[in-house]
CSV table of C-alpha atoms in Angstrom, one decimal:
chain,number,residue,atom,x,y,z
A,300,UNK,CA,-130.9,2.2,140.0
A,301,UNK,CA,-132.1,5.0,138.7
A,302,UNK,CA,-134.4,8.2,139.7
A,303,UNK,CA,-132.5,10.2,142.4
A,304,UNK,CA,-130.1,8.1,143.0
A,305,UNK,CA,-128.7,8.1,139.4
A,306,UNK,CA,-128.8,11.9,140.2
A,307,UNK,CA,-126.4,12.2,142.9
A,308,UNK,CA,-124.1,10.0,140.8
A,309,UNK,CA,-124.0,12.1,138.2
A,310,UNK,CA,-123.5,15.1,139.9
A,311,UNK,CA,-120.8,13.5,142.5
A,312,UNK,CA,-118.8,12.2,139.5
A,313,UNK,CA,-119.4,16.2,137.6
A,314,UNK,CA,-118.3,17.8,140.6
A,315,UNK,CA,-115.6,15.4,141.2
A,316,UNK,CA,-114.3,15.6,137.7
A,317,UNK,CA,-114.5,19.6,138.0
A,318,UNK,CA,-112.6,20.3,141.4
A,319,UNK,CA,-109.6,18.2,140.0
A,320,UNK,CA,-109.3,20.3,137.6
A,321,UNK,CA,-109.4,23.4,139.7
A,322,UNK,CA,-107.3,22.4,142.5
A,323,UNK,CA,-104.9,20.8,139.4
A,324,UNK,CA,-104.3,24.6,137.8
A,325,UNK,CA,-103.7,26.0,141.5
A,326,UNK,CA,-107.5,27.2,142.4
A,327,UNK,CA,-109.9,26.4,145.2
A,328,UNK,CA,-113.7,25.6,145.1
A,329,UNK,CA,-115.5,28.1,146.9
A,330,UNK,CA,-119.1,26.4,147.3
A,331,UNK,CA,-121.4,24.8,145.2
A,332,UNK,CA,-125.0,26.7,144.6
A,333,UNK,CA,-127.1,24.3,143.0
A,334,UNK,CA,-125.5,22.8,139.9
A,335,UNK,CA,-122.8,25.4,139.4
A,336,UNK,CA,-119.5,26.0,141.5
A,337,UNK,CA,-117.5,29.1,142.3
A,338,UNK,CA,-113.8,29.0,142.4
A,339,UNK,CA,-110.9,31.4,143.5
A,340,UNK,CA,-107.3,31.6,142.5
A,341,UNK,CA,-105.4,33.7,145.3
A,342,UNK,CA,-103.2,36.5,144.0
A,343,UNK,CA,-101.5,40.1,145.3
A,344,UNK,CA,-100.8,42.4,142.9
A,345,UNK,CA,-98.0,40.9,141.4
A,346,UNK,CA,-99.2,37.7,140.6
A,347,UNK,CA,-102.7,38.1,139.3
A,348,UNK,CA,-101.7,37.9,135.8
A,349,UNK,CA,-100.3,34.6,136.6
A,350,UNK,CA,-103.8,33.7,139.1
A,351,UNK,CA,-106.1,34.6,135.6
A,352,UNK,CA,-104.3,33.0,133.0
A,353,UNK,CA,-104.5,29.8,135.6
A,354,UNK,CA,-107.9,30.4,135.8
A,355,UNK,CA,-108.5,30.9,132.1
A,356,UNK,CA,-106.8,27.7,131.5
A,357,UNK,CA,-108.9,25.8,133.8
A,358,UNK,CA,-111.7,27.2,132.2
A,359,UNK,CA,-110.6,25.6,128.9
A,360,UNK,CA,-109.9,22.3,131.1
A,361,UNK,CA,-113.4,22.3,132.0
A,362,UNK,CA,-115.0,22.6,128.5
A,363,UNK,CA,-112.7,20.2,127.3
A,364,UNK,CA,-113.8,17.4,129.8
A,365,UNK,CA,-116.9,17.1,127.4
A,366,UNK,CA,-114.7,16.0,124.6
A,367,UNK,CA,-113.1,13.6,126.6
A,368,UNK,CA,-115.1,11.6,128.6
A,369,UNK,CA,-118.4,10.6,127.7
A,370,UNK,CA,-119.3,9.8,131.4
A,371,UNK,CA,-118.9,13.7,131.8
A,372,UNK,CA,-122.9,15.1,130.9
A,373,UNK,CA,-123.5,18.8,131.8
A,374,UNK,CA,-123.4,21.2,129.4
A,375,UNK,CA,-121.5,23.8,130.5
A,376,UNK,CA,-121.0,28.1,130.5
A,377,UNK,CA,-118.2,29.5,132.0
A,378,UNK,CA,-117.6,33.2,133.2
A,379,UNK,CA,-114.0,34.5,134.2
A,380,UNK,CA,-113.3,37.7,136.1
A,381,UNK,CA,-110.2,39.3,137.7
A,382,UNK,CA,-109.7,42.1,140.4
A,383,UNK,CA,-110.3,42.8,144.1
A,384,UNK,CA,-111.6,40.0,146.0
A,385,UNK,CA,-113.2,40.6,149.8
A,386,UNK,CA,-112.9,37.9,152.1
A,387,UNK,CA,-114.9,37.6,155.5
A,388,UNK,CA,-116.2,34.7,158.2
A,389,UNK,CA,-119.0,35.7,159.6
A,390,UNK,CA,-121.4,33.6,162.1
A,391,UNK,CA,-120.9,31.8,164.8
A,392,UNK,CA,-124.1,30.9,166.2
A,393,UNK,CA,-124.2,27.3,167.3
A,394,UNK,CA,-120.6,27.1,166.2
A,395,UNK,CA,-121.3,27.7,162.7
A,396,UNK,CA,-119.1,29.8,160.1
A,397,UNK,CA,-119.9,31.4,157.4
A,398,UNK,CA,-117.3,32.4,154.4
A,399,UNK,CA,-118.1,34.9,151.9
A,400,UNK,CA,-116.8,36.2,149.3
A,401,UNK,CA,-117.2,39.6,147.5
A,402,UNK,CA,-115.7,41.7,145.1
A,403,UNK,CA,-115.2,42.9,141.5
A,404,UNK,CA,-113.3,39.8,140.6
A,405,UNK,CA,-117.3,38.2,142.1
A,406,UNK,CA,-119.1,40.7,140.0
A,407,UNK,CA,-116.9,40.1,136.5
A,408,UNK,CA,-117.0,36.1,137.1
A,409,UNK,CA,-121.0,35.7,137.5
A,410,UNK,CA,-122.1,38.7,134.7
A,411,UNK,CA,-119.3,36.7,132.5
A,412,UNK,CA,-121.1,33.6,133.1
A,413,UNK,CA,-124.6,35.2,132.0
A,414,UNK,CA,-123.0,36.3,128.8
A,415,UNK,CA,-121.7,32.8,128.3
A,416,UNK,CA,-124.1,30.4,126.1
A,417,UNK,CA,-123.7,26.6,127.1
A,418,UNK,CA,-120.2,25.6,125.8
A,419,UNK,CA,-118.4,28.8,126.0
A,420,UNK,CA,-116.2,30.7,128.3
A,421,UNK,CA,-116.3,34.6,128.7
A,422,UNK,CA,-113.6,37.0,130.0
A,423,UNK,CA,-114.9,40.6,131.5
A,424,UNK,CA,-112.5,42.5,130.0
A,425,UNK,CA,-110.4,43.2,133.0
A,426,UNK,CA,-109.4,39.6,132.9
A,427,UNK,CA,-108.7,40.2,129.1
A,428,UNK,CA,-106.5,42.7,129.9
A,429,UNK,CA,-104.5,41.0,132.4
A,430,UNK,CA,-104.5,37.5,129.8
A,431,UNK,CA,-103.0,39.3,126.5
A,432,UNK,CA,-100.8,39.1,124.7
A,433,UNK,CA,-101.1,35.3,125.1
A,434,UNK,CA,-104.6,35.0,124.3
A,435,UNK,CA,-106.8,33.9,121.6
A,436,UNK,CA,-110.4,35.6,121.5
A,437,UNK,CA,-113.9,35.1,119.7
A,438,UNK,CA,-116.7,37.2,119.1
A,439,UNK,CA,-117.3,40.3,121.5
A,440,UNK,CA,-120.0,39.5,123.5
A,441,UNK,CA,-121.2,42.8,124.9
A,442,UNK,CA,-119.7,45.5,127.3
A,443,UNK,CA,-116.0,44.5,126.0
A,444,UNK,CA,-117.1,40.6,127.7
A,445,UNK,CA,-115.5,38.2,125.0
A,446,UNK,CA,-115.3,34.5,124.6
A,447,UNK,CA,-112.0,33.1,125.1
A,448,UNK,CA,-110.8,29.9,122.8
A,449,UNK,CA,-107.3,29.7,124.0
A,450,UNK,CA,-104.1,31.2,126.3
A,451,UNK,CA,-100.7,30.4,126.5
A,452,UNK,CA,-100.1,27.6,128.8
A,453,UNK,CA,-100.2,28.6,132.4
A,454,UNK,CA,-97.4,27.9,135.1
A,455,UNK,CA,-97.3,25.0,137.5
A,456,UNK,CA,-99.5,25.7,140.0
A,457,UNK,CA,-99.1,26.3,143.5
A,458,UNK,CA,-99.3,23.9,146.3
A,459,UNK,CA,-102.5,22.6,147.4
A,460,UNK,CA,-103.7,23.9,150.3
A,461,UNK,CA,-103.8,21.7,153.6
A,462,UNK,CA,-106.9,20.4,155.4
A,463,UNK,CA,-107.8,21.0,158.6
A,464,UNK,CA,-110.7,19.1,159.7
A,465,UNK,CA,-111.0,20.7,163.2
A,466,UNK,CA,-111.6,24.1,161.4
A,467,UNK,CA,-113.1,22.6,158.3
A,468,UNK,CA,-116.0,21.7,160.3
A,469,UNK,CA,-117.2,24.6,161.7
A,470,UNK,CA,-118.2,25.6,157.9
A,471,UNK,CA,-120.5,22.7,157.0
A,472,UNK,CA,-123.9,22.6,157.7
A,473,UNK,CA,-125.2,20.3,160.5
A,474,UNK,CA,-126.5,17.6,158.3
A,475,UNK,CA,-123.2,17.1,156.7
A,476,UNK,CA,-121.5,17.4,160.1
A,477,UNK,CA,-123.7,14.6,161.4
A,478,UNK,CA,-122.9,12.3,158.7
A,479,UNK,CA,-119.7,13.2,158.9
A,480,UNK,CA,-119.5,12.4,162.5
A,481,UNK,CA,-121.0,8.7,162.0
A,482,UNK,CA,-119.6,5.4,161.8
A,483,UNK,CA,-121.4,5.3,158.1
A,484,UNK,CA,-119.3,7.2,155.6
A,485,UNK,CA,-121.1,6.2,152.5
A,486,UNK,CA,-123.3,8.7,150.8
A,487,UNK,CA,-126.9,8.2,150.0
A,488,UNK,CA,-129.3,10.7,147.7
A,489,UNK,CA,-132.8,10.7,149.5
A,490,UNK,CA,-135.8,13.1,148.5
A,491,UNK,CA,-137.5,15.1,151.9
A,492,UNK,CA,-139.9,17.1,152.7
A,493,UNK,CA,-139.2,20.5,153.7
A,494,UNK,CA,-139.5,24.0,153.7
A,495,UNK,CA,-136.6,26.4,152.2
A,496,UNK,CA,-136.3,29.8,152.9
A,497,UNK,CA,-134.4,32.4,150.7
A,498,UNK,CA,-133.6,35.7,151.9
A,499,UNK,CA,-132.3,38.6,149.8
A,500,UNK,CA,-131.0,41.9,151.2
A,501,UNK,CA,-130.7,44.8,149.2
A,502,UNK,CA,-127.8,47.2,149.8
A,503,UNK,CA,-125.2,44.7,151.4
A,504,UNK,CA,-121.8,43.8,150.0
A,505,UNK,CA,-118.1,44.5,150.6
A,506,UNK,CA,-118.2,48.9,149.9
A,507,UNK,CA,-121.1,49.2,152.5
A,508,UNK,CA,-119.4,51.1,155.2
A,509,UNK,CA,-118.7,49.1,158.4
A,510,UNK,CA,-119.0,46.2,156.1
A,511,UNK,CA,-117.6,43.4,157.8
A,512,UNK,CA,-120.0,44.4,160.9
A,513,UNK,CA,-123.2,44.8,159.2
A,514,UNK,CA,-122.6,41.3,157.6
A,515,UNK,CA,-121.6,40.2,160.9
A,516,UNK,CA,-124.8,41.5,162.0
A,517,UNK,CA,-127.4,40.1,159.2
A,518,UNK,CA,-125.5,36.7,159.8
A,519,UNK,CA,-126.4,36.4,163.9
A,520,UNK,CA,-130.3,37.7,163.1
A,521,UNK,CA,-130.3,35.1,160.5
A,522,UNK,CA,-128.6,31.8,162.5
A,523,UNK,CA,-130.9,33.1,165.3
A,524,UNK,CA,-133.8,33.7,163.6
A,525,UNK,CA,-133.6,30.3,162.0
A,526,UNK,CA,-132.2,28.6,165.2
A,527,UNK,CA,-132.2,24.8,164.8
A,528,UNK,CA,-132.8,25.3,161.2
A,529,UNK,CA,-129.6,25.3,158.7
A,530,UNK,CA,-128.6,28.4,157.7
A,531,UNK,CA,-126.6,27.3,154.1
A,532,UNK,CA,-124.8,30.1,153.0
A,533,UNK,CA,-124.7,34.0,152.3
A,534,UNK,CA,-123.8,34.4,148.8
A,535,UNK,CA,-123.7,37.5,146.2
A,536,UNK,CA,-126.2,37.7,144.2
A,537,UNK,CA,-125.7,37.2,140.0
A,538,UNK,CA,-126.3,40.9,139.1
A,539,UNK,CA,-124.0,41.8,142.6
């Protein structure tokens, strides 16, 4: 068929395509906003080099799926950052979780992907840093941001990380939890009515002081506030 159905196959087989790659070069999907994903390689301070130039790599895995398989369609820009990363769960209202995720390594990523035109991927220059020698730049974009064409292979990558669905669950939103939940496992796109609510609060992210509290407290206004709605998620904004 086609309409929204042939939708929600071509985006299930995109996104499926994309987090094998991730997970295959060591890194973890974050969420999914829209038609674009976020993804996070964990590091400490002595392995971020190896954390970007994974990262870079995927990146290049990514752009490459284009090439290889015509059943892959989006057109894709890519953005890749590299630094301090805050982590927080915040929620808990009707037993649901939030995770969020702040930081420079945030702000580089999304101002890289900005930069990026469809079919390129751009390093902030942080990431560049950590990258060379083994790397293999274009053009400067702007603001020492510049498109990356190749790195030196990455190592193996580390262990996927084990599911827990008792925990998993408390992070999905109730309509997914319902399905979930049911004796039908298949998947079905539908179009519905409704109404959608965003929010955006100015003067909120990870150097706010008392931080983790005051997202703690926006997060319990909101899930009450919206009480037997579904809150989706709290995300940083593309300028941060």
């Amino acid at each position: 068929g086609g309409g929204v159905g042939r939708l929600s196959r071509i985006l299930n087989a995109s996104f499926g395509k994309s987090v094998e790659r991730v997970t295959a070069r060591g890194g973890e999907v974050f969420h999914f906003a829209g038609d674009s994903l976020l993804a996070w390689w964990p590091a400490d301070a002595t392995s971020l080099v190896q954390a970007t130039g994974s990262a870079a790599r995927c990146a290049l895995d990514l752009q490459a799926i284009k090439r290889t398989d015509p059943e892959f369609t989006p057109e894709l820009h890519i953005g890749v950052g590299a630094g301090d990363l805050w982590a927080a769960r915040v929620g808990g209202g009707e037993h649901r979780w939030e995770l969020l995720l702040q930081g420079q390594a945030v702000r580089q990523a999304g101002r890289a992907e900005t930069i990026a035109r469809t079919g390129e991927i751009v390093c902030s220059p942080r990431a560049l840093e950590l990258l060379r020698p083994g790397v293999r730049t274009g053009a400067d974009k702007e603001e020492g941001f510049c498109l990356l064409e190749d790195v030196d292979s990455a190592p193996s990558p580390a262990a996927p990380l084990a599911e827990h669905p008792t925990h998993t669950r408390r992070y999905l939103v109730r309509v997914v939890r319902q399905r979930r939940d049911s004796a039908d496992h298949s998947w079905s796109a539908e179009l519905r009515r409704l109404c959608t609510v965003f929010v955006l609060i100015h003067d909120l992210n990870e150097r706010t002081p008392n931080a983790l509290e005051r997202h703690q407290a926006v997060m319990s206004v909101l899930q009450d506030t919206f009480r037997g709605a579904s809150v989706d998620k709290m995300a940083m904004e593309d300028k941060g």
